[in-house]
Coordinates of C-alpha atoms (C1' of nucleotides) in Angstrom, one line a residue:
Chain P
M110 CA -4.0 6.1 25.2
I111 CA -2.6 5.5 21.7
A112 CA 0.6 7.1 20.4
L113 CA 1.5 7.4 16.8
V114 CA 5.2 7.5 16.0
D115 CA 6.0 8.8 12.6
C116 CA 9.6 9.1 11.1
N117 CA 10.3 12.6 9.7
S118 CA 11.0 12.7 6.0
F119 CA 11.9 9.0 6.4
Y120 CA 13.7 8.1 3.2
V121 CA 15.7 11.4 3.3
S122 CA 16.5 10.8 6.9
C123 CA 17.8 7.2 6.1
E124 CA 20.1 8.6 3.5
R125 CA 21.4 11.2 5.9
V126 CA 22.3 8.6 8.5
F127 CA 25.2 7.4 6.3
D128 CA 25.9 10.3 3.9
L129 CA 27.2 13.4 5.7
S130 CA 27.1 15.4 2.4
A131 CA 23.3 15.0 2.5
R132 CA 22.9 17.1 5.6
N133 CA 22.0 20.8 5.8
R134 CA 20.9 21.1 2.2
P135 CA 17.8 20.3 0.1
V136 CA 17.6 16.6 -0.4
V137 CA 15.0 14.6 -2.2
V138 CA 14.4 10.8 -2.7
L139 CA 12.8 9.7 -6.0
S140 CA 10.2 7.0 -6.6
N141 CA 11.1 3.9 -8.6
N142 CA 12.4 4.5 -12.1
D143 CA 13.5 7.9 -10.9
G144 CA 10.0 9.1 -11.6
C145 CA 8.5 11.3 -8.9
V146 CA 9.8 13.1 -5.7
V147 CA 8.5 10.8 -2.8
S148 CA 10.5 12.2 0.2
L149 CA 11.8 15.8 0.9
S150 CA 13.9 17.2 3.5
K151 CA 12.8 20.4 5.2
E152 CA 15.2 22.4 3.1
A153 CA 13.7 20.9 -0.1
K154 CA 10.2 21.8 1.0
D155 CA 11.4 25.4 1.7
I156 CA 12.5 25.9 -1.7
G157 CA 9.0 25.0 -2.9
I158 CA 9.1 21.4 -4.2
P159 CA 5.7 19.8 -3.8
M160 CA 5.5 16.1 -2.7
G161 CA 4.9 13.8 -5.7
T162 CA 6.1 16.1 -8.4
P163 CA 7.8 14.5 -11.5
Y164 CA 11.5 14.8 -11.1
F165 CA 12.1 16.3 -14.5
K166 CA 10.0 19.4 -13.5
V167 CA 12.1 20.2 -10.5
K168 CA 15.6 18.9 -11.6
K169 CA 16.8 22.5 -12.4
L170 CA 15.5 24.0 -9.2
I171 CA 17.2 21.4 -7.1
K172 CA 20.5 22.0 -8.9
E173 CA 20.3 25.8 -8.5
N174 CA 19.8 25.4 -4.8
N175 CA 22.7 23.0 -4.3
G176 CA 20.3 20.1 -3.6
K177 CA 21.1 16.4 -3.6
V178 CA 19.0 13.7 -5.2
F179 CA 18.8 9.9 -4.5
S180 CA 17.1 7.1 -6.3
S181 CA 15.1 5.0 -3.8
N182 CA 17.1 2.3 -1.9
Y183 CA 14.4 0.2 -0.4
T184 CA 16.8 -2.4 1.1
L185 CA 18.3 0.4 3.2
Y186 CA 15.0 1.9 4.3
G187 CA 13.5 -1.5 5.2
D188 CA 16.6 -2.2 7.3
L189 CA 16.5 1.1 9.2
S190 CA 12.7 0.8 9.6
Y191 CA 13.3 -2.6 11.3
R192 CA 15.8 -0.9 13.7
V193 CA 13.3 1.9 14.6
M194 CA 10.5 -0.7 15.2
E195 CA 12.7 -2.9 17.4
T196 CA 13.5 0.1 19.6
L197 CA 9.9 1.2 19.7
K198 CA 8.9 -2.4 20.9
R199 CA 10.7 -1.7 24.2
F200 CA 8.3 1.1 25.1
A201 CA 5.0 -0.4 24.7
P202 CA 3.3 -3.7 25.4
K203 CA 1.5 -3.7 22.1
I204 CA 2.6 -2.1 18.8
E205 CA 1.2 -1.9 15.3
I206 CA 3.6 -1.4 12.6
Y207 CA 1.4 0.6 10.3
S208 CA 3.8 1.4 7.4
I209 CA 7.5 1.5 6.8
D210 CA 7.8 4.7 8.8
E211 CA 4.9 4.7 11.2
A212 CA 3.8 2.7 14.2
F213 CA 0.9 2.9 16.7
L214 CA 1.9 2.2 20.3
N215 CA -0.8 1.1 22.9
L216 CA 0.0 2.9 26.0
E217 CA -3.1 1.8 27.9
G218 CA -2.8 2.2 31.7
F219 CA -0.1 4.9 31.6
R220 CA -0.6 7.9 33.8
K221 CA -1.7 11.1 31.8
E222 CA 0.7 13.3 33.7
E223 CA 3.6 11.2 32.6
A224 CA 2.5 10.9 29.1
L225 CA 4.4 13.8 27.6
N226 CA 7.6 13.1 29.3
Y227 CA 7.4 9.4 28.1
I228 CA 6.9 10.2 24.4
K229 CA 9.7 12.8 24.6
E230 CA 11.9 10.0 26.0
I231 CA 10.8 7.6 23.2
K232 CA 11.7 10.3 20.6
A233 CA 15.2 10.9 22.2
V234 CA 16.0 7.2 22.4
V235 CA 15.0 6.4 18.8
Y236 CA 17.2 9.3 17.6
K237 CA 20.1 8.1 19.7
E238 CA 19.9 4.5 18.7
T239 CA 19.0 4.8 15.0
G240 CA 19.7 8.4 13.9
I241 CA 16.1 8.7 12.7
P242 CA 14.2 11.8 13.9
V243 CA 10.6 11.0 14.7
S244 CA 7.5 12.9 15.8
I245 CA 4.9 11.5 18.2
G246 CA 1.3 12.3 18.8
L247 CA -0.6 10.8 21.7
A248 CA -4.3 10.7 22.2
K249 CA -7.4 8.6 23.0
T250 CA -8.0 7.2 19.5
K251 CA -5.9 6.5 16.4
V252 CA -7.5 9.3 14.4
L253 CA -6.7 11.8 17.1
A254 CA -3.2 10.4 17.6
K255 CA -2.6 10.8 13.9
L256 CA -4.0 14.4 14.1
A257 CA -1.7 15.2 17.1
N258 CA 1.2 13.8 15.2
I259 CA 0.7 16.1 12.2
V260 CA 0.2 19.1 14.5
S261 CA 3.3 18.3 16.5
K262 CA 5.3 18.3 13.3
K263 CA 4.0 21.5 11.9
S264 CA 3.9 23.7 14.9
T265 CA 7.1 25.3 16.2
T266 CA 5.9 25.1 19.9
H267 CA 5.5 21.4 20.2
K268 CA 8.7 20.3 18.5
G269 CA 7.6 16.9 17.5
T270 CA 5.7 15.6 20.6
L271 CA 2.1 16.4 21.4
C272 CA -0.5 14.9 23.8
L273 CA -4.2 15.6 23.2
L274 CA -5.8 14.4 26.3
D275 CA -7.4 17.6 27.6
E276 CA -10.9 18.2 26.0
K277 CA -10.6 21.9 25.9
E278 CA -7.1 22.0 24.4
T279 CA -8.1 19.4 21.9
N280 CA -11.2 21.2 20.7
K281 CA -9.0 24.4 20.2
I282 CA -6.6 22.4 18.0
L283 CA -9.4 20.6 16.2
S284 CA -11.0 23.9 15.2
T285 CA -7.8 24.9 13.4
F286 CA -7.3 21.6 11.7
P287 CA -8.7 21.3 8.1
V288 CA -11.0 18.3 7.5
S289 CA -9.1 17.4 4.4
D290 CA -6.0 16.6 6.6
I291 CA -7.9 14.1 8.9
W292 CA -6.7 10.5 8.4
G293 CA -9.2 8.7 6.2
I294 CA -10.7 11.9 4.6
G295 CA -9.6 12.0 1.0
R296 CA -10.6 14.2 -1.9
K297 CA -14.1 13.0 -2.4
M298 CA -15.0 12.9 1.3
N299 CA -13.6 16.4 1.7
V300 CA -16.0 17.7 -1.0
R301 CA -18.9 16.0 0.7
L302 CA -18.0 17.5 4.1
H303 CA -17.7 21.0 2.6
E304 CA -21.2 20.6 1.1
L305 CA -22.4 20.2 4.7
K306 CA -20.5 23.3 5.7
I307 CA -18.0 21.2 7.7
R308 CA -14.6 22.8 7.3
N309 CA -12.4 21.8 10.2
A310 CA -12.1 18.9 12.5
Y311 CA -14.2 20.5 15.3
D312 CA -17.0 21.2 12.9
F313 CA -17.0 17.5 12.0
K314 CA -16.7 16.3 15.6
T315 CA -19.8 18.4 16.7
F316 CA -21.9 17.9 13.6
K317 CA -25.2 16.7 14.9
N318 CA -26.9 14.7 12.2
D319 CA -25.2 11.3 12.6
K320 CA -27.5 9.6 10.3
L321 CA -26.6 12.0 7.4
I322 CA -22.9 11.3 8.0
L323 CA -23.6 7.6 7.8
K324 CA -25.5 8.0 4.6
K325 CA -23.1 10.3 2.9
M326 CA -19.9 8.8 4.1
T327 CA -20.7 5.2 4.8
K328 CA -19.6 3.6 8.1
V329 CA -16.0 4.5 7.3
G330 CA -16.8 8.2 7.7
K331 CA -18.9 7.6 10.8
A332 CA -16.0 5.8 12.5
I333 CA -13.8 8.7 11.9
Q334 CA -16.3 11.1 13.4
D335 CA -16.7 8.9 16.5
E336 CA -12.8 8.7 16.8
L337 CA -12.6 12.5 16.8
R338 CA -15.0 12.4 19.6
G339 CA -12.7 10.1 21.6
V340 CA -14.7 6.9 20.9
S341 CA -12.3 4.2 19.7
C342 CA -13.6 2.5 16.5
I343 CA -10.3 1.5 14.8
E344 CA -8.6 -1.2 16.7
L345 CA -4.9 -1.5 17.2
E346 CA -3.7 -4.5 15.2
D347 CA -0.6 -5.8 16.8
I348 CA -0.5 -9.2 15.0
K349 CA 0.8 -9.0 11.5
K350 CA -1.9 -10.2 9.0
R351 CA -1.1 -12.1 5.9
K352 CA -1.6 -10.0 2.7
K353 CA -4.7 -10.8 0.8
N354 CA -3.3 -9.7 -2.5
I355 CA 0.4 -9.6 -3.7
L356 CA 1.3 -7.2 -6.6
S357 CA 4.5 -6.8 -8.4
S358 CA 4.7 -4.2 -11.1
R359 CA 7.1 -1.6 -12.5
S360 CA 7.6 0.8 -15.3
F361 CA 10.4 0.1 -17.7
G362 CA 13.5 2.1 -17.9
K363 CA 12.7 2.8 -21.6
K364 CA 9.7 1.9 -23.8
I365 CA 9.6 -1.7 -24.8
S366 CA 8.0 -3.0 -28.1
N367 CA 9.5 -6.5 -28.1
K368 CA 7.5 -9.3 -26.9
Q369 CA 10.4 -11.4 -25.5
D370 CA 11.5 -8.4 -23.3
I371 CA 7.9 -8.1 -21.9
K372 CA 7.9 -11.8 -21.2
E373 CA 11.1 -11.5 -19.3
A374 CA 9.8 -8.7 -17.3
I375 CA 6.5 -10.6 -16.6
A376 CA 8.5 -13.8 -15.4
S377 CA 10.7 -11.5 -13.2
H378 CA 7.5 -10.0 -11.6
V379 CA 5.9 -13.5 -11.2
T380 CA 9.1 -14.7 -9.5
S381 CA 9.1 -11.9 -7.1
A382 CA 5.4 -12.1 -6.3
A383 CA 5.8 -15.9 -5.7
E384 CA 8.6 -15.3 -3.3
K385 CA 6.5 -13.0 -1.3
L386 CA 3.7 -15.5 -1.4
R387 CA 5.9 -18.3 0.0
K388 CA 7.4 -16.0 2.6
Q389 CA 4.1 -15.3 4.2
K390 CA 3.1 -19.1 3.8
S391 CA 0.2 -18.6 1.4
T392 CA -0.9 -20.2 -1.8
A393 CA -2.6 -18.4 -4.7
Q394 CA -5.7 -19.4 -6.5
S395 CA -5.5 -16.8 -9.3
I396 CA -3.0 -14.9 -11.2
H397 CA -3.5 -11.6 -13.1
I398 CA -1.2 -9.9 -15.5
F399 CA -1.3 -6.5 -17.3
I400 CA 0.7 -4.7 -19.8
K401 CA 0.1 -1.1 -20.8
T402 CA 1.5 2.0 -22.7
N403 CA 2.3 5.4 -21.3
K404 CA -0.8 7.5 -20.7
F405 CA 1.3 10.6 -20.6
S406 CA 2.7 10.0 -24.1
D407 CA 0.9 10.9 -27.3
T408 CA 1.7 7.6 -28.9
M409 CA -1.1 5.0 -29.5
Q410 CA -2.4 3.6 -26.3
T411 CA -3.3 0.1 -25.3
Y412 CA -4.0 -1.9 -22.1
G413 CA -3.9 -5.6 -22.1
A414 CA -4.8 -7.7 -19.1
K415 CA -5.8 -11.3 -18.3
S416 CA -6.6 -13.5 -15.3
F417 CA -6.4 -17.1 -14.7
S418 CA -7.7 -19.4 -11.8
F419 CA -6.0 -22.6 -11.0
L420 CA -7.9 -25.7 -10.1
S421 CA -5.7 -26.0 -7.0
P422 CA -4.1 -23.0 -5.3
T423 CA -0.3 -23.0 -5.9
Q424 CA 2.9 -21.4 -4.7
S425 CA 5.1 -22.8 -7.4
T426 CA 7.0 -20.2 -9.4
F427 CA 7.2 -22.7 -12.4
K428 CA 3.5 -23.1 -12.6
L429 CA 2.8 -19.4 -12.2
V430 CA 5.5 -18.3 -14.8
S431 CA 4.3 -20.8 -17.3
K432 CA 0.7 -19.6 -17.1
A433 CA 1.8 -16.0 -17.1
L434 CA 3.8 -16.3 -20.3
D435 CA 0.9 -17.9 -22.1
M436 CA -1.3 -15.0 -21.1
V437 CA 1.3 -12.5 -22.4
D438 CA 0.9 -14.2 -25.8
E439 CA -2.8 -13.6 -25.5
V440 CA -2.7 -9.9 -24.6
F441 CA 0.5 -8.7 -26.4
R442 CA -0.1 -6.6 -29.6
E443 CA 2.5 -5.7 -32.1
G444 CA 3.4 -2.0 -32.8
F445 CA 2.8 -0.6 -29.4
L446 CA 5.4 1.1 -27.1
Y447 CA 4.8 -0.5 -23.8
Y448 CA 5.9 1.2 -20.6
K449 CA 4.7 -0.8 -17.7
C450 CA 3.7 -4.3 -16.8
G451 CA 2.8 -6.2 -13.7
V452 CA 1.5 -9.4 -12.0
S453 CA -0.8 -9.9 -9.2
L454 CA -1.7 -12.9 -7.1
S455 CA -5.1 -13.2 -5.4
G456 CA -7.4 -15.7 -3.7
L457 CA -4.7 -16.2 -1.2
H458 CA -5.1 -19.1 1.2
N459 CA -3.2 -20.3 4.2
E460 CA -0.6 -22.8 2.8
D461 CA -1.7 -25.6 5.1
E462 CA -5.5 -24.9 4.6
S463 CA -5.6 -24.8 0.8
Q464 CA -8.3 -26.7 -0.9
H465 CA -6.9 -29.0 -3.6
D466 CA -8.5 -30.3 -6.8
L467 CA -9.8 -33.8 -6.4
F468 CA -8.0 -35.0 -9.6
S469 CA -4.6 -33.5 -9.3
F470 CA -3.6 -34.3 -5.7
N471 CA -0.7 -36.2 -7.0
D472 CA 1.4 -33.1 -8.0
I473 CA 0.6 -30.9 -5.1
D474 CA 4.0 -30.7 -3.6
K475 CA 6.1 -31.7 -6.5
D476 CA 7.6 -28.2 -7.0
L477 CA 7.5 -27.3 -3.3
E478 CA 10.8 -28.9 -2.3
I479 CA 12.6 -27.2 -5.2
M480 CA 11.0 -23.9 -4.4
R481 CA 12.1 -24.0 -0.8
S482 CA 15.7 -24.9 -1.9
I483 CA 15.8 -21.9 -4.3
D484 CA 14.4 -19.6 -1.7
S485 CA 17.0 -20.6 0.8
L486 CA 19.9 -20.3 -1.7
N487 CA 18.6 -16.9 -2.8
K488 CA 18.4 -15.8 0.8
Y489 CA 22.0 -16.8 1.6
Y490 CA 23.8 -15.9 -1.6
G491 CA 21.6 -12.9 -2.7
S492 CA 18.3 -12.7 -4.7
E493 CA 18.5 -14.0 -8.2
C494 CA 21.3 -16.4 -7.4
I495 CA 19.0 -19.0 -8.9
K496 CA 16.0 -18.0 -11.1
V497 CA 14.0 -19.4 -13.9
A498 CA 15.7 -18.8 -17.3
A499 CA 12.5 -17.2 -18.6
C500 CA 13.5 -14.1 -16.5
G501 CA 16.3 -13.5 -19.0
T502 CA 19.7 -12.0 -18.2
K503 CA 19.8 -8.7 -20.3
K504 CA 17.0 -6.9 -18.6
H505 CA 16.4 -4.3 -21.3
W506 CA 13.3 -3.4 -19.4
Q507 CA 15.1 -2.7 -16.1
M508 CA 14.1 0.5 -14.3
L509 CA 16.3 3.6 -14.0
S510 CA 18.0 4.0 -10.7
Q511 CA 20.9 6.2 -11.4
M512 CA 21.5 7.9 -8.1
K513 CA 21.2 5.1 -5.6
S514 CA 23.2 5.1 -2.3
K515 CA 25.2 2.1 -1.4
A516 CA 24.1 -0.9 0.5
F517 CA 25.4 0.4 3.9
T518 CA 23.5 -2.0 6.1
T519 CA 23.4 -5.1 3.9
R520 CA 25.4 -7.6 1.8
V521 CA 27.3 -5.9 -1.0
T522 CA 26.0 -6.9 -4.4
E523 CA 29.4 -6.6 -6.2
L524 CA 30.8 -9.3 -4.0
L525 CA 28.0 -11.6 -4.9
E526 CA 28.6 -11.1 -8.6
V527 CA 32.2 -12.1 -8.2
Y528 CA 31.1 -15.2 -6.4
Chain K
dT123 C1' 13.6 12.8 -22.8
dC124 C1' 11.6 12.3 -18.2
dT125 C1' 5.0 11.4 -14.6
dG126 C1' 5.8 5.2 -8.5
dG127 C1' 4.3 0.9 -6.3
dG128 C1' 1.8 -1.5 -3.1
dG129 C1' -2.0 -2.2 -0.2
dT130 C1' -7.0 -2.2 2.5
dC131 C1' -12.0 -1.7 3.2
dC132 C1' -16.7 -0.7 1.7
dT133 C1' -20.9 -1.0 -1.3
dA134 C1' -23.8 -2.2 -5.0
dG135 C1' -25.4 -5.5 -7.9
dG136 C1' -25.4 -9.9 -10.2
dA137 C1' -25.6 -14.9 -9.9
dC138 C1' -27.2 -18.3 -7.5
dC139 C1' -29.6 -21.2 -3.7
dC140 C1' -33.9 -23.1 -1.5
Chain O
dT149 C1' -53.1 -10.1 -17.7
dC150 C1' -51.2 -12.6 -14.0
dT151 C1' -45.3 -15.0 -11.9
dG152 C1' -42.6 -15.1 -3.9
dG153 C1' -39.8 -14.4 -0.3
dG154 C1' -35.5 -14.8 1.9
dG155 C1' -31.0 -15.5 1.8
dT156 C1' -25.5 -15.9 0.6
dC157 C1' -21.4 -15.4 -2.0
dC158 C1' -18.6 -13.1 -5.4
dT159 C1' -16.8 -9.4 -8.0
dA160 C1' -16.0 -4.8 -9.9
dG161 C1' -15.2 -0.3 -8.9
dG162 C1' -14.7 3.5 -5.7
dA163 C1' -12.2 5.7 -2.0
dC164 C1' -8.6 5.9 0.8
dC165 C1' -3.7 5.1 2.8
dC166 C1' 1.7 5.4 2.8

DNA sequence: TCTGGGGTCCTAGGACCC
DNA sequence: TCTGGGGTCCTAGGACCC
């Protein structure tokens, strides 16, 4: 048995924990740069705001309905997520933290008859201890647990907890569940399934021609079909894996045409990516940068990108920044209004298994001690306490975040600035 | 005026090996 | 005119997720 616990309107729920004025009215949380709506309260859904809409399109509607808007506050969400997951860990021997607001619980060996009561208890305890409402679906496979979770959220009878263990009841629910809502079925696969006259999850589960599914949807689609049949194909991964790529990118608060500003933004992205790299104890073989204009604007468009592979994999911010800035010189073009840039690190290796260049072994760890010191100072005194000068101080490119809540659960930034 | 950011996995095809 | 057979590894691009 596998349970999927999913926090309801997670970002909105986090804001509501600390802000009483955000309760009982439409509330939305915006993506970075105050761009799109990425989390909605039930009241906000009810007045007809779709997920993912650009904020400027619904700003008026929200105001008219006495709604409240927040810029995203990822430090707060990350912290509350941690609290939810810690509580969940007490209820299952194995847990996979699937995203900031979701976790799979392995409830192997539990008795069927007790399952429903057990997940009801989990839901109640999480709410009591963290203030975050969750929904829980339980079934034999991940795909079915996910499906049960969605149904439990939407239906008024289940009130946020649903077990799909009985074959007959499961089939009944599957036959009302559109294939497009199944976990792993996106736009393209939905079209292909409809071409085969498969419209709901029950059609898919009982579709006889397995070879055709494999051909049209690759082994990914086949695995989803098997999971619907109760055959587990997608393992629960309770051990946290190292990332294989690390990306840091952001759109600017306003358009940028000045090379120096772009360089500062790139240096800052490299710094943040390299911090993540060292935190997960990896080294990077390659670095990739890109700068681009706004595709929604009718000004001249350009996209510049460049990659570089190091002889020896590195985790030094200095080396990475230096290379990245050279690459900006190569891709930057005068006369364009840039709106976004970013950096990604790839070819990641375990830091103690990295293969070094035969001729540069002397400088392997030269920067490492310095990097470690900077990391620990930044951890203690707040990020950016120490940074490379190339990151600049003016931050003309910084993203908009005009409606951000306070740092309720973490060190207060203002104090750090005084220090 | 204003349209997010960060990931994973799979497959096909090219480059290369003996 | 005619030019083998069997592999591996890497990368780009597609599709999907939250």
